[in-house]
Amino acid sequence: MGILWTKLSETFSYFTETGQCKILLLGLDNAGKTTILYKLKLNEAVSTIPTLGFNVETVTPCKGLEFTVWDVGGQEKLRSLWNYYFQDTCGLIYVVDSNDRERYEMAREELFRVIETDEMREVPVVVLANKQDLPNSPKPDVLAEALSLQKLRDRKWFIQGTCANSGEGLYEGLNEMAKLVKDFKRTRQSW
């Protein structure tokens, strides 16, 4: 009991000390980013329109930790603006439409364009393989291979299958992001 209590206390005190973290929510258009954001925030599926700028909401994945989530539009003309949001980012949630195989290569290129910048160096990545409820959507491991995630050796990453409308897999992905952010912030403090 003593060891467990010590570990819980360490975790809680860490989150209390670090408090708020900026999380970027990126991905191509129509991947489900805004639906995911509001499912996490309101715990309900909302009707959305394409994001022409950004949405910002606060989400609390666990006690003592608050994510300020920046959902930035994914249309081609907006992707060149993503870099304006990179500063002070603690984590990247990258959403991919699992059912849209024709755009896997574009999704991979955009992901690598983002993470190869200096501002995003070592920032942990959680990929949400969204729309798993649709027929013929490949499993997350197939998408991980298509996105070349195994090449992400300079950072921690995780992939989670999700369905934005039902919420399936979203909280697992968010909890993993919380763990990765915790480790990332510890590493950054030692720089």
PDB file of C-alpha atoms in Angstrom:
ATOM      1  CA  MET A   1       0.000   0.000   0.000  1.00  0.00           C
ATOM      2  CA  GLY A   2       2.846   2.406   0.835  1.00  0.00           C
ATOM      3  CA  ILE A   3       4.534   2.057  -2.560  1.00  0.00           C
ATOM      4  CA  LEU A   4       1.236   2.469  -4.406  1.00  0.00           C
ATOM      5  CA  TRP A   5       0.388   5.572  -2.384  1.00  0.00           C
ATOM      6  CA  THR A   6       3.846   7.029  -3.054  1.00  0.00           C
ATOM      7  CA  LYS A   7       3.469   6.476  -6.816  1.00  0.00           C
ATOM      8  CA  LEU A   8      -0.005   8.022  -6.830  1.00  0.00           C
ATOM      9  CA  SER A   9       1.238  11.002  -4.823  1.00  0.00           C
ATOM     10  CA  GLU A  10       4.177  11.516  -7.183  1.00  0.00           C
ATOM     11  CA  THR A  11       1.888  11.408 -10.203  1.00  0.00           C
ATOM     12  CA  PHE A  12      -0.645  13.779  -8.668  1.00  0.00           C
ATOM     13  CA  SER A  13       2.003  16.250  -7.500  1.00  0.00           C
ATOM     14  CA  TYR A  14       3.605  16.196 -10.933  1.00  0.00           C
ATOM     15  CA  PHE A  15       0.336  17.094 -12.644  1.00  0.00           C
ATOM     16  CA  THR A  16      -0.451  19.711 -10.004  1.00  0.00           C
ATOM     17  CA  GLU A  17       2.915  21.341 -10.635  1.00  0.00           C
ATOM     18  CA  THR A  18       2.637  21.234 -14.420  1.00  0.00           C
ATOM     19  CA  GLY A  19      -1.067  22.099 -14.648  1.00  0.00           C
ATOM     20  CA  GLN A  20      -1.939  23.161 -18.150  1.00  0.00           C
ATOM     21  CA  CYS A  21      -0.596  21.871 -21.466  1.00  0.00           C
ATOM     22  CA  LYS A  22      -1.126  22.973 -25.051  1.00  0.00           C
ATOM     23  CA  ILE A  23      -2.166  20.118 -27.337  1.00  0.00           C
ATOM     24  CA  LEU A  24      -2.460  20.481 -31.110  1.00  0.00           C
ATOM     25  CA  LEU A  25      -5.242  18.547 -32.835  1.00  0.00           C
ATOM     26  CA  LEU A  26      -4.251  18.262 -36.494  1.00  0.00           C
ATOM     27  CA  GLY A  27      -5.090  16.140 -39.520  1.00  0.00           C
ATOM     28  CA  LEU A  28      -6.421  16.433 -43.039  1.00  0.00           C
ATOM     29  CA  ASP A  29      -9.857  17.885 -43.675  1.00  0.00           C
ATOM     30  CA  ASN A  30     -12.807  15.601 -42.937  1.00  0.00           C
ATOM     31  CA  ALA A  31     -10.785  13.369 -40.587  1.00  0.00           C
ATOM     32  CA  GLY A  32     -13.088  14.114 -37.634  1.00  0.00           C
ATOM     33  CA  LYS A  33     -10.977  16.514 -35.558  1.00  0.00           C
ATOM     34  CA  THR A  34     -13.749  18.883 -34.503  1.00  0.00           C
ATOM     35  CA  THR A  35     -16.159  16.037 -33.802  1.00  0.00           C
ATOM     36  CA  ILE A  36     -13.486  14.477 -31.566  1.00  0.00           C
ATOM     37  CA  LEU A  37     -12.822  17.759 -29.754  1.00  0.00           C
ATOM     38  CA  TYR A  38     -16.457  18.299 -28.869  1.00  0.00           C
ATOM     39  CA  LYS A  39     -17.062  14.652 -28.013  1.00  0.00           C
ATOM     40  CA  LEU A  40     -14.221  14.968 -25.478  1.00  0.00           C
ATOM     41  CA  LYS A  41     -15.409  18.359 -24.220  1.00  0.00           C
ATOM     42  CA  LEU A  42     -19.188  17.817 -24.110  1.00  0.00           C
ATOM     43  CA  ASN A  43     -19.406  14.015 -24.231  1.00  0.00           C
ATOM     44  CA  GLU A  44     -21.884  14.221 -27.076  1.00  0.00           C
ATOM     45  CA  ALA A  45     -21.730  14.015 -30.854  1.00  0.00           C
ATOM     46  CA  VAL A  46     -22.259  17.427 -32.398  1.00  0.00           C
ATOM     47  CA  SER A  47     -22.943  18.422 -35.965  1.00  0.00           C
ATOM     48  CA  THR A  48     -19.914  20.246 -37.360  1.00  0.00           C
ATOM     49  CA  ILE A  49     -18.932  22.226 -40.422  1.00  0.00           C
ATOM     50  CA  PRO A  50     -15.417  22.403 -41.899  1.00  0.00           C
ATOM     51  CA  THR A  51     -13.139  24.399 -39.609  1.00  0.00           C
ATOM     52  CA  LEU A  52     -11.936  27.493 -41.465  1.00  0.00           C
ATOM     53  CA  GLY A  53      -9.650  28.660 -38.684  1.00  0.00           C
ATOM     54  CA  PHE A  54      -9.378  26.996 -35.306  1.00  0.00           C
ATOM     55  CA  ASN A  55     -11.343  25.945 -32.233  1.00  0.00           C
ATOM     56  CA  VAL A  56      -9.856  26.032 -28.738  1.00  0.00           C
ATOM     57  CA  GLU A  57     -11.310  24.089 -25.827  1.00  0.00           C
ATOM     58  CA  THR A  58     -10.103  22.898 -22.439  1.00  0.00           C
ATOM     59  CA  VAL A  59     -10.229  19.185 -21.695  1.00  0.00           C
ATOM     60  CA  THR A  60      -9.237  17.511 -18.421  1.00  0.00           C
ATOM     61  CA  PRO A  61      -7.842  14.012 -19.042  1.00  0.00           C
ATOM     62  CA  CYS A  62      -7.095  13.404 -15.358  1.00  0.00           C
ATOM     63  CA  LYS A  63      -7.145  15.260 -12.060  1.00  0.00           C
ATOM     64  CA  GLY A  64      -4.528  17.986 -11.948  1.00  0.00           C
ATOM     65  CA  LEU A  65      -3.877  18.116 -15.694  1.00  0.00           C
ATOM     66  CA  GLU A  66      -5.673  20.356 -18.131  1.00  0.00           C
ATOM     67  CA  PHE A  67      -5.205  20.253 -21.890  1.00  0.00           C
ATOM     68  CA  THR A  68      -5.844  23.368 -23.930  1.00  0.00           C
ATOM     69  CA  VAL A  69      -6.659  21.698 -27.241  1.00  0.00           C
ATOM     70  CA  TRP A  70      -6.178  23.662 -30.454  1.00  0.00           C
ATOM     71  CA  ASP A  71      -8.208  22.124 -33.293  1.00  0.00           C
ATOM     72  CA  VAL A  72      -6.840  23.691 -36.486  1.00  0.00           C
ATOM     73  CA  GLY A  73      -8.551  23.387 -39.868  1.00  0.00           C
ATOM     74  CA  GLY A  74      -7.145  20.709 -42.161  1.00  0.00           C
ATOM     75  CA  GLN A  75      -8.049  22.014 -45.611  1.00  0.00           C
ATOM     76  CA  GLU A  76      -5.098  22.257 -47.978  1.00  0.00           C
ATOM     77  CA  LYS A  77      -5.047  26.075 -47.934  1.00  0.00           C
ATOM     78  CA  LEU A  78      -4.934  26.079 -44.109  1.00  0.00           C
ATOM     79  CA  ARG A  79      -2.173  23.493 -43.610  1.00  0.00           C
ATOM     80  CA  SER A  80       0.528  26.028 -44.458  1.00  0.00           C
ATOM     81  CA  LEU A  81      -0.629  27.974 -41.380  1.00  0.00           C
ATOM     82  CA  TRP A  82      -0.234  25.068 -38.954  1.00  0.00           C
ATOM     83  CA  ASN A  83       3.303  26.138 -38.046  1.00  0.00           C
ATOM     84  CA  TYR A  84       1.936  29.294 -36.392  1.00  0.00           C
ATOM     85  CA  TYR A  85       0.447  27.052 -33.689  1.00  0.00           C
ATOM     86  CA  PHE A  86       3.557  24.968 -32.880  1.00  0.00           C
ATOM     87  CA  GLN A  87       5.113  27.145 -30.167  1.00  0.00           C
ATOM     88  CA  ASP A  88       4.848  25.734 -26.622  1.00  0.00           C
ATOM     89  CA  THR A  89       3.091  22.557 -27.766  1.00  0.00           C
ATOM     90  CA  CYS A  90       3.339  19.630 -25.332  1.00  0.00           C
ATOM     91  CA  GLY A  91       1.616  17.038 -27.516  1.00  0.00           C
ATOM     92  CA  LEU A  92       0.206  16.387 -30.967  1.00  0.00           C
ATOM     93  CA  ILE A  93      -2.993  14.455 -31.577  1.00  0.00           C
ATOM     94  CA  TYR A  94      -3.028  13.634 -35.283  1.00  0.00           C
ATOM     95  CA  VAL A  95      -6.359  12.413 -36.644  1.00  0.00           C
ATOM     96  CA  VAL A  96      -6.574  10.229 -39.742  1.00  0.00           C
ATOM     97  CA  ASP A  97      -9.703   9.037 -41.541  1.00  0.00           C
ATOM     98  CA  SER A  98      -8.950   5.296 -41.526  1.00  0.00           C
ATOM     99  CA  ASN A  99     -11.434   4.691 -44.304  1.00  0.00           C
ATOM    100  CA  ASP A 100      -9.818   7.179 -46.735  1.00  0.00           C
ATOM    101  CA  ARG A 101      -6.938   5.042 -48.031  1.00  0.00           C
ATOM    102  CA  GLU A 102      -6.403   7.313 -51.035  1.00  0.00           C
ATOM    103  CA  ARG A 103      -5.156  10.055 -48.707  1.00  0.00           C
ATOM    104  CA  TYR A 104      -2.854   8.003 -46.475  1.00  0.00           C
ATOM    105  CA  GLU A 105       0.229   9.252 -48.315  1.00  0.00           C
ATOM    106  CA  MET A 106      -0.877  12.879 -47.974  1.00  0.00           C
ATOM    107  CA  ALA A 107      -1.662  12.323 -44.288  1.00  0.00           C
ATOM    108  CA  ARG A 108       1.820  10.836 -43.788  1.00  0.00           C
ATOM    109  CA  GLU A 109       3.525  13.708 -45.630  1.00  0.00           C
ATOM    110  CA  GLU A 110       1.688  16.324 -43.578  1.00  0.00           C
ATOM    111  CA  LEU A 111       2.439  14.524 -40.311  1.00  0.00           C
ATOM    112  CA  PHE A 112       6.147  14.381 -41.078  1.00  0.00           C
ATOM    113  CA  ARG A 113       6.183  18.005 -42.276  1.00  0.00           C
ATOM    114  CA  VAL A 114       4.831  19.004 -38.854  1.00  0.00           C
ATOM    115  CA  ILE A 115       7.030  16.852 -36.637  1.00  0.00           C
ATOM    116  CA  GLU A 116      10.261  17.624 -38.487  1.00  0.00           C
ATOM    117  CA  THR A 117      10.147  21.294 -37.463  1.00  0.00           C
ATOM    118  CA  ASP A 118      12.341  22.582 -34.637  1.00  0.00           C
ATOM    119  CA  GLU A 119       9.336  23.678 -32.552  1.00  0.00           C
ATOM    120  CA  MET A 120       7.874  20.167 -32.626  1.00  0.00           C
ATOM    121  CA  ARG A 121      11.128  18.360 -31.859  1.00  0.00           C
ATOM    122  CA  GLU A 122      10.494  15.367 -29.589  1.00  0.00           C
ATOM    123  CA  VAL A 123       6.842  16.383 -29.019  1.00  0.00           C
ATOM    124  CA  PRO A 124       4.891  13.154 -28.405  1.00  0.00           C
ATOM    125  CA  VAL A 125       2.309  12.069 -30.972  1.00  0.00           C
ATOM    126  CA  VAL A 126      -0.959  10.202 -30.543  1.00  0.00           C
ATOM    127  CA  VAL A 127      -2.462   9.163 -33.870  1.00  0.00           C
ATOM    128  CA  LEU A 128      -6.199   8.594 -33.779  1.00  0.00           C
ATOM    129  CA  ALA A 129      -7.194   6.106 -36.479  1.00  0.00           C
ATOM    130  CA  ASN A 130     -10.698   7.511 -36.740  1.00  0.00           C
ATOM    131  CA  LYS A 131     -13.864   6.131 -38.343  1.00  0.00           C
ATOM    132  CA  GLN A 132     -13.176   2.561 -37.236  1.00  0.00           C
ATOM    133  CA  ASP A 133     -16.942   2.006 -37.285  1.00  0.00           C
ATOM    134  CA  LEU A 134     -17.040   2.157 -41.087  1.00  0.00           C
ATOM    135  CA  PRO A 135     -16.845  -1.082 -43.074  1.00  0.00           C
ATOM    136  CA  ASN A 136     -13.433  -1.784 -44.590  1.00  0.00           C
ATOM    137  CA  SER A 137     -11.587   0.543 -42.201  1.00  0.00           C
ATOM    138  CA  PRO A 138      -8.226  -1.105 -41.571  1.00  0.00           C
ATOM    139  CA  LYS A 139      -7.023  -1.733 -38.044  1.00  0.00           C
ATOM    140  CA  PRO A 140      -4.666   0.798 -36.439  1.00  0.00           C
ATOM    141  CA  ASP A 141      -1.556  -1.358 -37.028  1.00  0.00           C
ATOM    142  CA  VAL A 142      -2.184  -1.243 -40.803  1.00  0.00           C
ATOM    143  CA  LEU A 143      -2.526   2.531 -40.644  1.00  0.00           C
ATOM    144  CA  ALA A 144       0.629   2.799 -38.503  1.00  0.00           C
ATOM    145  CA  GLU A 145       2.564   1.051 -41.249  1.00  0.00           C
ATOM    146  CA  ALA A 146       1.020   3.218 -43.993  1.00  0.00           C
ATOM    147  CA  LEU A 147       1.998   6.350 -42.047  1.00  0.00           C
ATOM    148  CA  SER A 148       5.552   5.038 -41.411  1.00  0.00           C
ATOM    149  CA  LEU A 149       5.158   5.583 -37.671  1.00  0.00           C
ATOM    150  CA  GLN A 150       7.995   3.148 -36.986  1.00  0.00           C
ATOM    151  CA  LYS A 151      10.321   5.902 -38.285  1.00  0.00           C
ATOM    152  CA  LEU A 152       9.419   8.121 -35.329  1.00  0.00           C
ATOM    153  CA  ARG A 153      12.499   7.268 -33.304  1.00  0.00           C
ATOM    154  CA  ASP A 154      13.070  10.735 -31.847  1.00  0.00           C
ATOM    155  CA  ARG A 155       9.821  10.813 -29.888  1.00  0.00           C
ATOM    156  CA  LYS A 156       7.219   8.685 -28.180  1.00  0.00           C
ATOM    157  CA  TRP A 157       4.091   7.870 -30.140  1.00  0.00           C
ATOM    158  CA  PHE A 158       0.935   5.829 -29.851  1.00  0.00           C
ATOM    159  CA  ILE A 159      -1.875   4.897 -32.228  1.00  0.00           C
ATOM    160  CA  GLN A 160      -5.468   4.338 -31.150  1.00  0.00           C
ATOM    161  CA  GLY A 161      -8.471   3.215 -33.157  1.00  0.00           C
ATOM    162  CA  THR A 162     -11.429   5.545 -32.616  1.00  0.00           C
ATOM    163  CA  CYS A 163     -14.967   6.391 -33.598  1.00  0.00           C
ATOM    164  CA  ALA A 164     -15.600  10.089 -32.993  1.00  0.00           C
ATOM    165  CA  ASN A 165     -19.386   9.802 -33.043  1.00  0.00           C
ATOM    166  CA  SER A 166     -19.646   7.069 -30.406  1.00  0.00           C
ATOM    167  CA  GLY A 167     -16.536   8.116 -28.478  1.00  0.00           C
ATOM    168  CA  GLU A 168     -15.018   4.645 -28.756  1.00  0.00           C
ATOM    169  CA  GLY A 169     -11.258   4.795 -28.171  1.00  0.00           C
ATOM    170  CA  LEU A 170     -11.135   8.556 -27.565  1.00  0.00           C
ATOM    171  CA  TYR A 171     -10.540   8.426 -23.824  1.00  0.00           C
ATOM    172  CA  GLU A 172      -7.895   5.723 -24.229  1.00  0.00           C
ATOM    173  CA  GLY A 173      -6.082   7.979 -26.697  1.00  0.00           C
ATOM    174  CA  LEU A 174      -6.429  10.988 -24.404  1.00  0.00           C
ATOM    175  CA  ASN A 175      -5.128   9.030 -21.404  1.00  0.00           C
ATOM    176  CA  GLU A 176      -2.128   7.889 -23.425  1.00  0.00           C
ATOM    177  CA  MET A 177      -1.507  11.504 -24.444  1.00  0.00           C
ATOM    178  CA  ALA A 178      -1.520  12.454 -20.743  1.00  0.00           C
ATOM    179  CA  LYS A 179       1.169   9.834 -20.012  1.00  0.00           C
ATOM    180  CA  LEU A 180       3.297  10.910 -22.967  1.00  0.00           C
ATOM    181  CA  VAL A 181       2.990  14.597 -22.047  1.00  0.00           C
ATOM    182  CA  LYS A 182       4.037  13.817 -18.482  1.00  0.00           C
ATOM    183  CA  ASP A 183       7.218  12.126 -19.731  1.00  0.00           C
ATOM    184  CA  PHE A 184       7.852  14.861 -22.302  1.00  0.00           C
ATOM    185  CA  LYS A 185       7.588  17.644 -19.731  1.00  0.00           C
ATOM    186  CA  ARG A 186       9.954  15.808 -17.386  1.00  0.00           C
ATOM    187  CA  THR A 187      12.462  15.486 -20.226  1.00  0.00           C
ATOM    188  CA  ARG A 188      12.085  19.150 -21.183  1.00  0.00           C
ATOM    189  CA  GLN A 189      12.670  20.258 -17.581  1.00  0.00           C
ATOM    190  CA  SER A 190      16.030  18.498 -17.614  1.00  0.00           C
ATOM    191  CA  TRP A 191      17.254  20.420 -20.696  1.00  0.00           C
TER     192      TRP A 191
END
